[in-house]
Coordinates of C-alpha atoms and ligand atoms in Angstrom, one line a residue:
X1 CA 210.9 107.3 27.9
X2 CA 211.8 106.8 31.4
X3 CA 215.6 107.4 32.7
X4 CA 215.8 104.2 33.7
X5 CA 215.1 102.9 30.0
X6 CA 217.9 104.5 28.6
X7 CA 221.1 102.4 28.6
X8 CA 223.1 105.1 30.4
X9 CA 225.3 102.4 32.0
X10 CA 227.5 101.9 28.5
X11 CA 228.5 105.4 28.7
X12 CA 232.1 106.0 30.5
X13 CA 232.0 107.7 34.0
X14 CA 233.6 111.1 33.3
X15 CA 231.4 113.0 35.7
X16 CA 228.3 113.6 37.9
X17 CA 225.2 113.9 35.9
X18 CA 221.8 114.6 37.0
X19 CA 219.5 112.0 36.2
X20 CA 217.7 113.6 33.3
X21 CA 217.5 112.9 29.0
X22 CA 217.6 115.9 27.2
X23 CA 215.6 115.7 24.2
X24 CA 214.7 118.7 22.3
X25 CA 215.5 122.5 22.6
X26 CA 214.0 125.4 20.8
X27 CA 215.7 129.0 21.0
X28 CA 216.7 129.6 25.1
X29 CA 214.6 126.7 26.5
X30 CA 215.6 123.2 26.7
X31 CA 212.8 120.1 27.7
X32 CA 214.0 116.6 29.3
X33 CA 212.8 113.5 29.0
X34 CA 209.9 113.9 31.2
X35 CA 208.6 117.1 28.8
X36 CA 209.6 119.1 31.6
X37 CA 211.4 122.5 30.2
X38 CA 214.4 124.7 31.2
X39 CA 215.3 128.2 30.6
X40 CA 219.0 128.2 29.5
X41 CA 221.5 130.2 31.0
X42 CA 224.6 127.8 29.8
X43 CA 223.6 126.9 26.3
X44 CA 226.3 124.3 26.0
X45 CA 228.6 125.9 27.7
X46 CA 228.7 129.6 25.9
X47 CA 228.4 127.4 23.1
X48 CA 224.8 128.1 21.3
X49 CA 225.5 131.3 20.2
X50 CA 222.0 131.6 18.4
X51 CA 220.3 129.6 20.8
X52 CA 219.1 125.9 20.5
X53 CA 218.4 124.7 16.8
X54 CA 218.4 127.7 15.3
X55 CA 216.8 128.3 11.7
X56 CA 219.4 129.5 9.7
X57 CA 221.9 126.8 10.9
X58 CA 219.7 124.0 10.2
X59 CA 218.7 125.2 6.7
X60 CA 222.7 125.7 6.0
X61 CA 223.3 122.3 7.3
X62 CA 220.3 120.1 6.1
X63 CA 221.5 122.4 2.5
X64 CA 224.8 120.9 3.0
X65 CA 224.3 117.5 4.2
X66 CA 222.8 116.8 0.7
X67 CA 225.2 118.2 -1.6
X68 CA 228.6 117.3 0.3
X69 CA 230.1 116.1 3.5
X70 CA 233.7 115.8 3.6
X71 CA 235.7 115.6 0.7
X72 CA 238.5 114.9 2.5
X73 CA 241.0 118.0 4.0
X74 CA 243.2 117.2 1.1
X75 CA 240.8 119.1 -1.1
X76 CA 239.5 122.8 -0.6
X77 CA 235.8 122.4 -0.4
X78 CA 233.2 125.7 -0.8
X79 CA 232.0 126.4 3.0
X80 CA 235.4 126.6 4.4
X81 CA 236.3 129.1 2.0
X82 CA 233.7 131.1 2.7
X83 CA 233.9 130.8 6.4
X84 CA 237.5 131.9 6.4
X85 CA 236.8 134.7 3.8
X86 CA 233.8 136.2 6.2
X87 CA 236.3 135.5 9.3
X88 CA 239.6 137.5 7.5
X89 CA 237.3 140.2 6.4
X90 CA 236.2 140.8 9.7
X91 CA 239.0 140.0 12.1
X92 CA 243.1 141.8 11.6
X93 CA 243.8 138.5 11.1
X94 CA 244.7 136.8 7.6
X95 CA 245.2 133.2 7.7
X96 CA 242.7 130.0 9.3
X97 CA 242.8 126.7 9.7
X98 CA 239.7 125.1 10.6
X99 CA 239.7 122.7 13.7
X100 CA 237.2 120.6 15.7
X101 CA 237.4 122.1 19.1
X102 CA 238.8 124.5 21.3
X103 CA 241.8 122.4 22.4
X104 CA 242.7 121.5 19.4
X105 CA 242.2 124.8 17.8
X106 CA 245.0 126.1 21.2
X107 CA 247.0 122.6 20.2
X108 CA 247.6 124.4 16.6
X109 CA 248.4 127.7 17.9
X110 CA 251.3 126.3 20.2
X111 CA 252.7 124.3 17.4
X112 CA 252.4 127.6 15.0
X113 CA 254.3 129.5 17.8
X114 CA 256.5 126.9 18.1
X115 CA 257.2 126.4 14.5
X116 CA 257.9 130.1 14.2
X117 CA 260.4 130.0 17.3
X118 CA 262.0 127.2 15.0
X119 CA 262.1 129.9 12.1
X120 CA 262.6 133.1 14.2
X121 CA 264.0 133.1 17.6
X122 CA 266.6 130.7 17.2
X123 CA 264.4 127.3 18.3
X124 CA 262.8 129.1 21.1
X125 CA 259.7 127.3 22.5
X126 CA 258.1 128.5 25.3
X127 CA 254.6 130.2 25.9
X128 CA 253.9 132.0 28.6
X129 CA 250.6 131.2 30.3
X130 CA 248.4 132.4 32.8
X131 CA 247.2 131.0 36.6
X132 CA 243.7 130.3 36.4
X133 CA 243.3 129.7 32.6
X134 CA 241.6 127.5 30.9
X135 CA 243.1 126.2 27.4
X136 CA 241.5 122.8 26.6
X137 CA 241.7 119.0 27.8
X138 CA 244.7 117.8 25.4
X139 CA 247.9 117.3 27.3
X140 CA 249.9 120.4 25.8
X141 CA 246.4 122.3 26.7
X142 CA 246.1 121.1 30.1
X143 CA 249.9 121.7 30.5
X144 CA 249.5 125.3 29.3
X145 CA 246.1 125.8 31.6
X146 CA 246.6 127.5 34.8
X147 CA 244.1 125.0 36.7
X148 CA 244.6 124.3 40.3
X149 CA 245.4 120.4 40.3
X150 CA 245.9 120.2 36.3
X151 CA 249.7 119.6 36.5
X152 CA 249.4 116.6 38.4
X153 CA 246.5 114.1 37.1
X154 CA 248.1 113.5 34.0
X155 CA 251.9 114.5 35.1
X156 CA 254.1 114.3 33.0
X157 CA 253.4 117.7 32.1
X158 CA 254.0 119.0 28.3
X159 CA 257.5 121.3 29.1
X160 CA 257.2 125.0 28.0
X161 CA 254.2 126.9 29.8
X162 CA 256.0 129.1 32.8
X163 CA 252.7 130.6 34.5
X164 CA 252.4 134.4 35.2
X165 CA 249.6 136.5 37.3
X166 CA 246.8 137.8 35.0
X167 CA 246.6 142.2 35.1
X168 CA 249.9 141.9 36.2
X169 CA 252.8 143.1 33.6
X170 CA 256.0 142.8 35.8
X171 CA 254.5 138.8 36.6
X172 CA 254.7 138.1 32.8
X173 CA 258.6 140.6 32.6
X174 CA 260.3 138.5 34.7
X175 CA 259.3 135.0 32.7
X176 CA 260.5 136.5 29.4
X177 CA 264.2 135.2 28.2
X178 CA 265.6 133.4 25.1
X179 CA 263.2 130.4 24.9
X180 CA 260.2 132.2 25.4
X181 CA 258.1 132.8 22.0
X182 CA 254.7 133.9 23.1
X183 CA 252.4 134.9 25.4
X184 CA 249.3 133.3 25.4
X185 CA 246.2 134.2 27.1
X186 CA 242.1 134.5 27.4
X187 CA 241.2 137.9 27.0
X188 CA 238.4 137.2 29.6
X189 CA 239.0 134.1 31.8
X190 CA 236.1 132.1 31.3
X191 CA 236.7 128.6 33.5
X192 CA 238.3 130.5 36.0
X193 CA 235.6 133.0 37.0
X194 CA 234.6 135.8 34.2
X195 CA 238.0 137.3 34.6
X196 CA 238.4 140.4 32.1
X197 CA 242.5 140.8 31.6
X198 CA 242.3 145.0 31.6
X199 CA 242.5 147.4 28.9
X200 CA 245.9 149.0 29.9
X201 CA 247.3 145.0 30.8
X202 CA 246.7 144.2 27.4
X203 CA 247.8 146.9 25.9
X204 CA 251.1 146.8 28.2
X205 CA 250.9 143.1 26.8
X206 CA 251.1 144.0 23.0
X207 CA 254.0 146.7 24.2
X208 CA 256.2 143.7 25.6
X209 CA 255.6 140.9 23.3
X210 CA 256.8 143.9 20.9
X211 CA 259.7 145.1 22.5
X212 CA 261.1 141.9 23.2
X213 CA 260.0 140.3 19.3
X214 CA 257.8 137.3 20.8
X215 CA 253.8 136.2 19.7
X216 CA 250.8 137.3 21.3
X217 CA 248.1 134.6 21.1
X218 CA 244.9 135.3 22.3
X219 CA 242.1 132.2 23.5
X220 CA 239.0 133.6 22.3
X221 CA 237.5 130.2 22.5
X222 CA 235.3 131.3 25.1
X223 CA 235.1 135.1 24.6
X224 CA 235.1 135.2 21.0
X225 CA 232.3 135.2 18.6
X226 CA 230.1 138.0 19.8
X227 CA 229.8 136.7 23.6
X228 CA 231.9 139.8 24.8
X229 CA 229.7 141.9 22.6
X230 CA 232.1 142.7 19.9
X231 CA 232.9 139.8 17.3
X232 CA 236.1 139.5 19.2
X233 CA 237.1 140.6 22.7
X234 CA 240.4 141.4 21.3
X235 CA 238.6 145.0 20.0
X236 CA 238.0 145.7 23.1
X237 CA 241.3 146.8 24.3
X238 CA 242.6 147.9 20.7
X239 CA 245.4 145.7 20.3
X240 CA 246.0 143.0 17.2
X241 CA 247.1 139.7 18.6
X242 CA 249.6 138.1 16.1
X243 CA 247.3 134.8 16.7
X244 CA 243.9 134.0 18.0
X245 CA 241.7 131.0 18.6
X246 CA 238.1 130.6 18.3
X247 CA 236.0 127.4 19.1
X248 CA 232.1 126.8 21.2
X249 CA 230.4 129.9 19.9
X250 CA 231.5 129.5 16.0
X251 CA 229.8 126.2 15.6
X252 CA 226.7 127.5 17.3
X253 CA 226.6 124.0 18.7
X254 CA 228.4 121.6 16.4
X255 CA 232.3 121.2 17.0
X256 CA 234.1 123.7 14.6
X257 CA 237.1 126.1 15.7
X258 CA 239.3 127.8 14.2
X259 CA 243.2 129.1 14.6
X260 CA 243.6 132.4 13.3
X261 CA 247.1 133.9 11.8
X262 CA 248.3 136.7 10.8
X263 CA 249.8 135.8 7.6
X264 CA 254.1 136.5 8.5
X265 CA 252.9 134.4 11.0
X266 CA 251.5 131.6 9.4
X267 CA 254.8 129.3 8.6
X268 CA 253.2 125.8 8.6
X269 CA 254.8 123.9 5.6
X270 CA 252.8 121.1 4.0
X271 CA 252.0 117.9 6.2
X272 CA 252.7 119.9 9.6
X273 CA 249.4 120.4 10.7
X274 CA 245.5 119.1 9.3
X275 CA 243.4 116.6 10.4
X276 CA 240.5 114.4 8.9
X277 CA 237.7 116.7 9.7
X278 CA 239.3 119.5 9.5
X279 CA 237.4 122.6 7.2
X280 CA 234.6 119.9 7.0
X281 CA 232.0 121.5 4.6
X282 CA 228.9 120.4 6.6
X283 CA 230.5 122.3 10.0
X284 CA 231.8 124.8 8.3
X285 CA 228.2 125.8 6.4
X286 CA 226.8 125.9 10.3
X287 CA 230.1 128.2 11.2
X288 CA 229.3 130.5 8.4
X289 CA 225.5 130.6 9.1
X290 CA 226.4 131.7 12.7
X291 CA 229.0 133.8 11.4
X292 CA 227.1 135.7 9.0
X293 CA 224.1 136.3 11.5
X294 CA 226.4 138.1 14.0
X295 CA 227.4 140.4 11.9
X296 CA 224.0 141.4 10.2
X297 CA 223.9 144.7 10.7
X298 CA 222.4 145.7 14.6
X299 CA 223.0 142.1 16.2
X300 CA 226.1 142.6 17.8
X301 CA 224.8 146.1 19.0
X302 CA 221.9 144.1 20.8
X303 CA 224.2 141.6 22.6
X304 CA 225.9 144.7 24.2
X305 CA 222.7 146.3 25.2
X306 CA 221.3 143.1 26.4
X307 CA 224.5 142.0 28.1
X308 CA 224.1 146.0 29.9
X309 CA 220.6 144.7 30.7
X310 CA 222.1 141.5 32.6
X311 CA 224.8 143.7 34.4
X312 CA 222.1 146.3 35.7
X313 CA 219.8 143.2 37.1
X314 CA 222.4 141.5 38.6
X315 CA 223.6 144.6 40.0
X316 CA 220.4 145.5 41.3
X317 CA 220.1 141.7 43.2
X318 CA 223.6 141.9 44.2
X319 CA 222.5 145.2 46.4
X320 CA 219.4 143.7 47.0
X321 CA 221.1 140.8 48.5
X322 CA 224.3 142.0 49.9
X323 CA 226.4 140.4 47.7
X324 CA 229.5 141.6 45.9
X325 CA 228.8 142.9 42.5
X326 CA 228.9 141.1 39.1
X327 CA 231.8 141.3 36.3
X328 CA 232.4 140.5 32.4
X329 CA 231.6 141.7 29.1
X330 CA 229.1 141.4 26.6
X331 CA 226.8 138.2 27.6
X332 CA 229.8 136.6 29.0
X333 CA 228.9 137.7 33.4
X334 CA 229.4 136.8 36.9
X335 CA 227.6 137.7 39.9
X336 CA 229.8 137.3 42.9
X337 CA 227.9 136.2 45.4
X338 CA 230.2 136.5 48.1
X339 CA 229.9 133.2 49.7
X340 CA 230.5 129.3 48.4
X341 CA 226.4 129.0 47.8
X342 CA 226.8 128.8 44.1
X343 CA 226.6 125.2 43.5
X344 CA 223.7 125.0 45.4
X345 CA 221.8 127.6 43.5
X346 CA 222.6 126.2 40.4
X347 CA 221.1 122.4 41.4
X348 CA 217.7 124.2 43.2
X349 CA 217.9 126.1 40.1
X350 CA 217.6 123.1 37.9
X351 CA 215.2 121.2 40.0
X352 CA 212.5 123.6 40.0
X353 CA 209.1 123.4 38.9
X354 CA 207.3 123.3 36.8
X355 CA 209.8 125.0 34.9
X356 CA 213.9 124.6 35.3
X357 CA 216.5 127.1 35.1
X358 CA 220.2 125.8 34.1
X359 CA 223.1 128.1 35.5
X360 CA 226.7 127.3 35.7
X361 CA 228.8 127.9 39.3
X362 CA 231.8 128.4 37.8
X363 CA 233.4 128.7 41.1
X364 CA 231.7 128.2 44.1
X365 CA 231.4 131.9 44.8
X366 CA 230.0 132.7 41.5
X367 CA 227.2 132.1 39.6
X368 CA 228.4 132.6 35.6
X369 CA 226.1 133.6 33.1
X370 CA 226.5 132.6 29.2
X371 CA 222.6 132.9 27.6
X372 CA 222.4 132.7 24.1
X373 CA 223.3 135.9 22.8
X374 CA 220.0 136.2 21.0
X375 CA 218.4 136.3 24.5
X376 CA 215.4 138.5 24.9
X377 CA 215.0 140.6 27.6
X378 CA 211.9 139.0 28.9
X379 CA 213.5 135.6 29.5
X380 CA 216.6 138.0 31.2
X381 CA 213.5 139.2 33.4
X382 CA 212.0 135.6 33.8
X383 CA 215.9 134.2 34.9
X384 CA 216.0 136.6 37.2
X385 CA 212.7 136.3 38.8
X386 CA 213.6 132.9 39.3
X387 CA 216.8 133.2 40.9
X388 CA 215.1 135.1 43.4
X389 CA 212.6 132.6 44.4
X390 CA 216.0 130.0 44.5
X391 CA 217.5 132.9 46.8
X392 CA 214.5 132.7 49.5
X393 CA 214.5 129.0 49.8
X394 CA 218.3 129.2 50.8
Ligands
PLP1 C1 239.1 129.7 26.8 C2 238.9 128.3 26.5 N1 239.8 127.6 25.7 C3 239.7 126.4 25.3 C4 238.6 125.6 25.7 C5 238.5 124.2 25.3 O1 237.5 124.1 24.3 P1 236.9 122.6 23.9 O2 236.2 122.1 25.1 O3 236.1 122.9 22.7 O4 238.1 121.8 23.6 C6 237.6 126.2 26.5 C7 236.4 125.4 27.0 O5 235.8 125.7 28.0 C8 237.8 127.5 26.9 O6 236.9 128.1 27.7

């Protein structure tokens, strides 16, 4: 079909699209309405863990789509206890509840911490949050999100989310007093630029929220699920948050997340949280599919030797080029080009031919990088060969 035959006019204006239908998508490539394909560098948004449609996915949901779809989050149903078995087993946390998306996965984990302040710190109700952070599109998650212009499109703000400096202890010190009852942050800021918080800050983190008897509640929304090249990017700095949130990268593609507890932690009482979809069986059979393929043995040891491959290359074209060096973990990287030419890239990127390459500028000094983390090395090779033709047409 044609764009124009497409009745793109009923959908609500929420932002600039190119004028293109995707229709299909097979592994790391994506093809439009025109049969013209893409090599994808966003994947959703770092959400296609396993790439597009991915085999075992769609045998556990076609599976599941005929034996059961929602029995209704009043009743435990066989996926979702399995997904939260495989996610305990493999995380230091005990408790989940299942949730539909990232923000709401982050709403749950302010009202937890909030519940516990009720409980345990004498009503105290504030979470500490970072500049630059992303926590979801809710009104409590834009409130606790540290985006430049985000306290005033939807003002009033939610109360309760004093901002601190990321990599910076003394920023977070001086915020701390009897209403505060966590610290949240993303272990790696994704939306604000492939950020990693440090080792030692996270550490000093844990230390703190200790000492002074308050939550830490890590975002792993975006860095979770084997993107950082563990299964969580908390492992990375060997602390145990008390509460973590996962969401894009657990649904491989369909909208499942999950807020993780650990179980003194976990105080809801019956009818404070749920939701209809909630622990759905059908996204919760995709979630343990995906699940269950990262940690096969080896596959999260290739994401970290393939996310090493994508730091050397982009190394290599950052000296090439002049530009200032790349950043991140795992498959989650930036390449900080030094100058505000990343939104240009990324639209010559995607208009090329015969074949298209989708990037994300997410700044305009960056280019950010989120493949599927089943990526091969050739199509790494292929992306960047690319890029470099994009970089002598500039
Ligand atoms: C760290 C982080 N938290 C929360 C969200 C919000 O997730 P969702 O869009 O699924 O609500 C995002 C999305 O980009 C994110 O990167």
């Amino acid at each position: 079909m044609n764009f124009s035959e497409y009745p793109i006019e009923s959908l609500m204006y929420i932002t600039n699209r190119p004028e293109i239908v995707f229709t299909h998508g097979k592994g790391s490539w994506l093809y439009d309405n025109e049969g013209k394909r893409y090599l994808d560098f966003i994947q959703g948004w770092a959400v296609n863990s396993l790439g597009h449609c991915n085999e075992g996915m769609i045998e556990a949901m076609e599976k599941q789509a005929r034996l059961l779809i929602n029995p209704s989050p009043a009743f435990y149903n066989e996926p979702m206890a399995k997904l939260a078995g495989l996610l305990t087993e493999h995380s230091c946390f005990d408790k989940v509840f299942f949730a539909n998306s990232g923000a709401e996965a982050n709403e749950g984990a302010i009202k937890l911490a909030r519940k516990w302040g009720k409980k345990h710190r004498d009503g105290a109700y504030e979470i500490i949050t970072f500049d630059h952070s992303f926590h979801g599109r809710t009104i409590a998650t834009m409130s606790a999100s540290g985006k430049p212009g985000w306290d005033t499109i939807y003002a009033p703000q939610v109360p309760g989310f004093p901002k601190a400096d990321l990599n910076d202890i003394a920023s977070v010190e001086k915020l701390i007093g009897a209403k505060t009852v966590a610290v949240m942050l993303e272990p790696i800021q994704g939306e604000g630029g492939v950020i990693p918080a440090t080792r030692e800050f996270m550490q000093q983190l844990r230390a703190l929220t200790q000492k002074h008897g308050i939550l830490l509640i890590v975002d792993e929304v975006q860095s979770g699920c084997g993107r950082a090249g563990t299964l969580f990017a908390y492992e990375l700095s060997g602390v145990e948050p008390d509460i973590m949130t996962l969401g894009k990268g657990i649904g491989g593609g369909v909208p499942l997340a999950a807020l993780l507890a650990k179980k003194e932690i976990a105080v809801f009482e019956a009818g404070d949280q749920g939701g209809t979809y909630n622990g759905n069986p059908l996204m919760t059979a995709a979630g343990y599919s995906v699940i269950s393929q990262l940690v096969a043995p080896g596959f999260l040891e290739g994401v970290r030797a393939r996310g090493e491959y994508l730091r050397d290359k982009l190394l290599e074209l950052s000296a090439e080029r002049g530009f200032q060096g790349e950043r991140g973990e795992g498959l989650l990287r930036a390449l900080l080009l030094g100058k505000d030419i990343g939104p240009e890239i990324v639209e010559k990127a995607r208009l090329m031919q015969p074949d298209g390459l989708l990037l994300n500028a997410a700044r305009p000094n960056l280019l950010r990088f989120m493949p599927a983390l089943n990526v091969t090395t050739e199509e790494i090779d292929q992306m960047m060969a690319m890029l470099r033709t994009i970089l002598d047409s500039l």
